[in-house]
mmCIF file of C-alpha atoms in Angstrom:
data_model
loop_
_atom_site.group_PDB
_atom_site.id
_atom_site.type_symbol
_atom_site.label_atom_id
_atom_site.label_comp_id
_atom_site.label_asym_id
_atom_site.label_seq_id
_atom_site.Cartn_x
_atom_site.Cartn_y
_atom_site.Cartn_z
ATOM 1 C CA MET A 1 92.830 -186.330 56.118
ATOM 2 C CA THR A 2 94.228 -183.659 58.556
ATOM 3 C CA ILE A 3 92.727 -180.792 56.440
ATOM 4 C CA SER A 4 89.279 -182.481 56.812
ATOM 5 C CA ILE A 5 89.609 -182.778 60.508
ATOM 6 C CA PHE A 6 90.371 -178.895 60.792
ATOM 7 C CA ALA A 7 87.445 -178.012 58.610
ATOM 8 C CA LEU A 8 84.913 -179.915 60.578
ATOM 9 C CA ALA A 9 86.155 -178.307 63.803
ATOM 10 C CA ALA A 10 85.999 -174.756 62.132
ATOM 11 C CA ALA A 11 82.240 -175.517 61.110
ATOM 12 C CA ALA A 12 81.331 -176.650 64.656
ATOM 13 C CA ALA A 13 82.819 -173.548 66.129
ATOM 14 C CA ALA A 14 80.860 -171.408 63.769
ATOM 15 C CA GLN A 15 77.745 -173.128 64.603
ATOM 16 C CA ALA A 16 78.263 -172.592 68.308
ATOM 17 C CA SER A 17 78.833 -168.771 67.727
ATOM 18 C CA LEU A 18 75.286 -168.227 66.470
ATOM 19 C CA PRO A 19 73.183 -166.053 68.854
ATOM 20 C CA SER A 20 71.110 -167.771 71.453
ATOM 21 C CA ASN A 21 67.796 -166.055 70.117
ATOM 22 C CA ALA A 22 68.075 -167.965 66.894
ATOM 23 C CA THR A 23 64.997 -170.053 67.967
ATOM 24 C CA ALA A 24 62.860 -166.975 67.493
ATOM 25 C CA LEU A 25 63.506 -167.234 63.726
ATOM 26 C CA GLN A 26 61.472 -170.365 63.717
ATOM 27 C CA PRO A 27 57.900 -169.964 62.704
ATOM 28 C CA ALA A 28 55.366 -169.164 65.615
ATOM 29 C CA ALA A 29 52.865 -171.850 66.524
ATOM 30 C CA VAL A 30 49.413 -171.007 65.434
ATOM 31 C CA ALA A 31 47.022 -170.088 68.288
ATOM 32 C CA GLN A 32 44.159 -172.701 68.443
ATOM 33 C CA PRO A 33 40.807 -171.156 69.456
ATOM 34 C CA MET A 34 39.473 -172.220 72.943
ATOM 35 C CA LEU A 35 36.179 -173.941 73.046
ATOM 36 C CA ALA A 36 33.483 -172.893 75.562
ATOM 37 C CA PRO A 37 32.354 -175.689 77.854
ATOM 38 C CA ALA A 38 29.234 -177.388 76.838
ATOM 39 C CA ALA A 39 25.920 -176.125 78.487
ATOM 40 C CA PRO A 40 24.196 -178.581 80.737
ATOM 41 C CA GLN A 41 21.445 -180.453 79.047
ATOM 42 C CA ALA A 42 17.898 -179.529 80.392
ATOM 43 C CA VAL A 43 15.662 -182.504 81.560
ATOM 44 C CA ILE A 44 12.070 -182.064 80.417
ATOM 45 C CA LEU A 45 9.760 -183.279 83.107
ATOM 46 C CA SER A 46 6.103 -184.182 82.676
ATOM 47 C CA ALA A 47 3.561 -181.582 83.869
ATOM 48 C CA PRO A 48 2.130 -182.323 87.406
ATOM 49 C CA THR A 49 -0.957 -184.137 87.606
ATOM 50 C CA GLN A 50 -3.880 -181.548 88.186
ATOM 51 C CA SER A 51 -7.589 -181.451 87.551
ATOM 52 C CA VAL A 52 -10.125 -178.697 87.819
ATOM 53 C CA LEU A 53 -13.793 -179.134 89.122
ATOM 54 C CA ARG A 54 -15.650 -176.475 87.175
ATOM 55 C CA ALA A 55 -18.077 -173.931 88.561
ATOM 56 C CA GLY A 56 -21.602 -175.135 87.955
ATOM 57 C CA THR A 57 -20.912 -178.648 89.207
ATOM 58 C CA GLU A 58 -23.999 -179.869 91.310
ATOM 59 C CA VAL A 59 -23.540 -180.226 94.827
ATOM 60 C CA PRO A 60 -26.625 -182.245 96.372
ATOM 61 C CA LEU A 61 -27.527 -180.854 99.594
ATOM 62 C CA ARG A 62 -29.758 -181.782 102.650
ATOM 63 C CA MET A 63 -31.637 -179.562 105.066
ATOM 64 C CA GLU A 64 -30.445 -180.051 108.606
ATOM 65 C CA GLU A 65 -33.283 -178.060 110.087
ATOM 66 C CA GLY A 66 -36.861 -177.407 109.126
ATOM 67 C CA LEU A 67 -38.312 -174.049 108.171
ATOM 68 C CA ASP A 68 -41.840 -172.855 108.811
ATOM 69 C CA SER A 69 -42.900 -169.386 107.675
ATOM 70 C CA ASN A 70 -45.247 -169.292 110.546
ATOM 71 C CA ASN A 71 -42.328 -169.537 113.030
ATOM 72 C CA LYS A 72 -41.996 -166.338 114.804
ATOM 73 C CA THR A 73 -38.206 -166.704 115.449
ATOM 74 C CA LEU A 74 -37.450 -166.915 111.671
ATOM 75 C CA ARG A 75 -35.984 -163.769 110.131
ATOM 76 C CA GLU A 76 -34.766 -162.661 106.618
ATOM 77 C CA GLY A 77 -30.860 -162.886 106.634
ATOM 78 C CA GLN A 78 -30.943 -165.814 109.097
ATOM 79 C CA GLN A 79 -28.623 -168.588 108.150
ATOM 80 C CA VAL A 80 -29.742 -172.184 107.765
ATOM 81 C CA ARG A 81 -27.806 -175.315 108.425
ATOM 82 C CA MET A 82 -27.379 -177.718 105.656
ATOM 83 C CA SER A 83 -25.037 -180.645 104.749
ATOM 84 C CA VAL A 84 -23.666 -182.441 101.472
ATOM 85 C CA ALA A 85 -25.862 -185.365 100.875
ATOM 86 C CA SER A 86 -23.396 -187.381 98.741
ATOM 87 C CA ASP A 87 -19.767 -187.265 97.695
ATOM 88 C CA VAL A 88 -18.887 -184.755 94.992
ATOM 89 C CA ARG A 89 -15.989 -186.338 92.911
ATOM 90 C CA ALA A 90 -13.746 -185.436 90.109
ATOM 91 C CA GLY A 91 -12.955 -188.942 88.386
ATOM 92 C CA ASN A 92 -12.446 -191.358 91.284
ATOM 93 C CA MET A 93 -11.377 -188.583 93.677
ATOM 94 C CA VAL A 94 -13.604 -187.278 96.420
ATOM 95 C CA VAL A 95 -13.478 -183.442 96.309
ATOM 96 C CA ILE A 96 -16.339 -182.578 98.772
ATOM 97 C CA PRO A 97 -17.172 -185.533 101.107
ATOM 98 C CA ALA A 98 -20.819 -186.274 102.159
ATOM 99 C CA GLY A 99 -21.651 -184.778 105.353
ATOM 100 C CA SER A 100 -19.622 -181.541 104.716
ATOM 101 C CA PRO A 101 -21.292 -178.636 106.478
ATOM 102 C CA ALA A 102 -23.180 -176.084 104.210
ATOM 103 C CA VAL A 103 -24.955 -172.923 104.974
ATOM 104 C CA ALA A 104 -27.870 -171.010 103.253
ATOM 105 C CA GLU A 105 -29.451 -167.690 103.884
ATOM 106 C CA ILE A 106 -33.107 -166.725 104.018
ATOM 107 C CA THR A 107 -33.737 -163.880 101.585
ATOM 108 C CA ASP A 108 -37.470 -163.666 101.694
ATOM 109 C CA LEU A 109 -40.012 -164.487 104.311
ATOM 110 C CA ARG A 110 -43.802 -163.957 104.306
ATOM 111 C CA ARG A 111 -46.152 -165.250 106.946
ATOM 112 C CA LYS A 112 -49.749 -166.338 106.303
ATOM 113 C CA GLY A 113 -52.247 -163.726 107.021
ATOM 114 C CA MET A 114 -55.867 -162.629 106.702
ATOM 115 C CA TRP A 115 -57.845 -162.607 103.392
ATOM 116 C CA GLY A 116 -56.335 -165.746 102.287
ATOM 117 C CA LYS A 117 -52.593 -164.749 102.296
ATOM 118 C CA SER A 118 -50.261 -167.560 102.132
ATOM 119 C CA GLY A 119 -46.763 -167.903 103.742
ATOM 120 C CA ARG A 120 -43.631 -167.963 101.690
ATOM 121 C CA ILE A 121 -39.865 -168.888 102.306
ATOM 122 C CA ALA A 122 -37.009 -168.224 99.910
ATOM 123 C CA ALA A 123 -33.462 -168.894 100.402
ATOM 124 C CA ARG A 124 -29.971 -169.045 98.673
ATOM 125 C CA VAL A 125 -27.231 -171.323 99.208
ATOM 126 C CA LEU A 126 -23.907 -169.742 100.456
ATOM 127 C CA ASN A 127 -21.031 -172.030 100.893
ATOM 128 C CA VAL A 128 -19.729 -175.495 102.007
ATOM 129 C CA ARG A 129 -16.666 -176.177 104.434
ATOM 130 C CA VAL A 130 -14.118 -178.882 103.520
ATOM 131 C CA GLY A 131 -11.356 -179.027 106.079
ATOM 132 C CA ASP A 132 -10.221 -175.423 106.580
ATOM 133 C CA ARG A 133 -11.517 -174.386 103.223
ATOM 134 C CA LEU A 134 -14.717 -172.400 102.451
ATOM 135 C CA ILE A 135 -16.076 -173.198 98.940
ATOM 136 C CA ARG A 136 -18.516 -170.798 97.382
ATOM 137 C CA LEU A 137 -21.958 -172.314 96.242
ATOM 138 C CA ALA A 138 -24.905 -170.873 94.366
ATOM 139 C CA GLY A 139 -28.460 -172.135 94.071
ATOM 140 C CA THR A 140 -31.856 -171.096 95.467
ATOM 141 C CA PHE A 141 -34.835 -172.746 96.966
ATOM 142 C CA ASP A 142 -38.330 -171.770 98.231
ATOM 143 C CA ASP A 143 -41.603 -172.721 99.295
ATOM 144 C CA LYS A 144 -45.155 -171.291 98.998
ATOM 145 C CA GLY A 145 -47.999 -172.135 101.100
ATOM 146 C CA VAL A 146 -51.688 -172.670 99.657
ATOM 147 C CA THR A 147 -53.638 -169.433 99.237
ATOM 148 C CA GLY A 148 -57.293 -169.270 100.659
ATOM 149 C CA THR A 149 -58.490 -167.054 97.775
ATOM 150 C CA ALA A 150 -61.410 -169.526 96.790
ATOM 151 C CA GLY A 151 -62.620 -169.611 100.373
ATOM 152 C CA VAL A 152 -62.227 -165.855 100.792
ATOM 153 C CA VAL A 153 -64.408 -165.119 97.683
ATOM 154 C CA ALA A 154 -67.110 -167.559 98.838
ATOM 155 C CA ALA A 155 -67.150 -166.196 102.222
ATOM 156 C CA ILE A 156 -67.446 -162.538 101.199
ATOM 157 C CA ALA A 157 -70.496 -163.660 98.905
ATOM 158 C CA PHE A 158 -72.184 -164.711 101.985
ATOM 159 C CA VAL A 159 -70.957 -162.731 105.039
ATOM 160 C CA PRO A 160 -68.436 -159.986 103.775
ATOM 161 C CA ILE A 161 -66.493 -159.772 107.182
ATOM 162 C CA ALA A 162 -65.915 -163.471 107.087
ATOM 163 C CA GLY A 163 -63.301 -163.102 104.419
ATOM 164 C CA PHE A 164 -61.182 -161.219 106.718
ATOM 165 C CA PHE A 165 -60.665 -164.157 108.928
ATOM 166 C CA MET A 166 -59.794 -166.717 106.125
ATOM 167 C CA THR A 167 -56.087 -167.389 105.917
ATOM 168 C CA GLY A 168 -53.836 -169.314 103.493
ATOM 169 C CA THR A 169 -51.416 -172.071 104.767
ATOM 170 C CA SER A 170 -47.662 -171.612 105.943
ATOM 171 C CA ALA A 171 -44.613 -172.246 103.647
ATOM 172 C CA LYS A 172 -42.683 -175.349 104.940
ATOM 173 C CA ILE A 173 -39.231 -176.688 104.075
ATOM 174 C CA PRO A 174 -38.855 -179.944 106.212
ATOM 175 C CA ALA A 175 -35.612 -181.056 107.762
ATOM 176 C CA GLY A 176 -34.054 -183.837 105.524
ATOM 177 C CA GLY A 177 -35.350 -182.214 102.361
ATOM 178 C CA SER A 178 -33.194 -182.232 99.324
ATOM 179 C CA VAL A 179 -31.723 -178.945 97.845
ATOM 180 C CA LYS A 180 -29.598 -178.517 94.617
ATOM 181 C CA GLY A 181 -26.522 -176.406 95.265
ATOM 182 C CA PHE A 182 -23.876 -175.697 92.579
ATOM 183 C CA LEU A 183 -20.100 -174.666 92.669
ATOM 184 C CA ASP A 184 -19.820 -170.830 92.312
ATOM 185 C CA GLU A 185 -15.992 -171.154 91.778
ATOM 186 C CA ASP A 186 -13.481 -173.493 89.706
ATOM 187 C CA LEU A 187 -11.561 -175.824 92.145
ATOM 188 C CA ALA A 188 -7.949 -176.993 91.166
ATOM 189 C CA ILE A 189 -7.170 -180.156 92.792
ATOM 190 C CA ALA A 190 -4.291 -182.561 93.036
ATOM 191 C CA SER A 191 -4.540 -186.239 93.858
ATOM 192 C CA ALA A 192 -3.497 -187.129 97.484
ATOM 193 C CA PRO A 193 -3.735 -190.973 97.435
ATOM 194 C CA VAL A 194 -4.853 -192.690 100.640
ATOM 195 C CA ALA A 195 -4.768 -196.370 101.559
ATOM 196 C CA ALA A 196 -8.483 -196.610 101.811
ATOM 197 C CA ALA A 197 -9.690 -194.360 98.811
ATOM 198 C CA PRO A 198 -8.145 -191.547 96.880
ATOM 199 C CA VAL A 199 -9.262 -188.136 97.974
ATOM 200 C CA ALA A 200 -8.400 -184.638 96.548
ATOM 201 C CA ALA A 201 -6.166 -182.062 97.844
ATOM 202 C CA LEU A 202 -7.684 -178.520 97.235
ATOM 203 C CA LEU A 203 -5.061 -176.149 95.780
ATOM 204 C CA PRO A 204 -4.920 -172.571 96.831
ATOM 205 C CA ALA A 205 -7.830 -170.665 95.266
ATOM 206 C CA ALA A 206 -7.119 -168.224 92.491
ATOM 207 C CA ALA A 207 -8.347 -164.623 92.862
ATOM 208 C CA PRO A 208 -12.164 -164.576 92.538
ATOM 209 C CA VAL A 209 -13.525 -163.668 89.232
ATOM 210 C CA ALA A 210 -16.494 -161.420 89.122
ATOM 211 C CA GLN A 211 -19.637 -163.396 87.961
ATOM 212 C CA PRO A 212 -22.044 -161.622 85.539
ATOM 213 C CA LYS A 213 -25.220 -160.709 87.148
#
């Protein structure tokens, strides 16, 4: 029994005498790959509500002043006051309200004259103003007086000089008269609800596109 005690003591001493770095002999831990953090998930939103009122849409206009080719103050290039006769809408939204001021320009003017010459007025629509936005319009209108040709021929047959004094009639476009205008550009609009009725907010205009002649 004494021999066994001494053997156990010797084995314990031998175990204690092993070098301290014996743990290095243990198999190394396998490095685990590092996972990259997950990317944030994008949230897909619906496109903003937007409409386009296309060029060519009719804009009903009303003359705010009368024109008479025999008016001595009337000149080519002179601007004429008009207004929008009724709302121009995109769906249930008012884009161009009735009463918005519009402008036309006289492009041709001829006064009545001797030998039965009649008067003539021709003009083109230029634009309409909505708030601080000036919107291009297109469209033309004109009026011609009645020529006195038949009277001139009859007068010459009897008294040649009398035909010189025969005149046609003046061209007249009365105040309150209706004129058709048309949008000359696309209008991008976004809804801007109001308690009374929905109206349209005009978005900034894109660069103008040259229209074919």
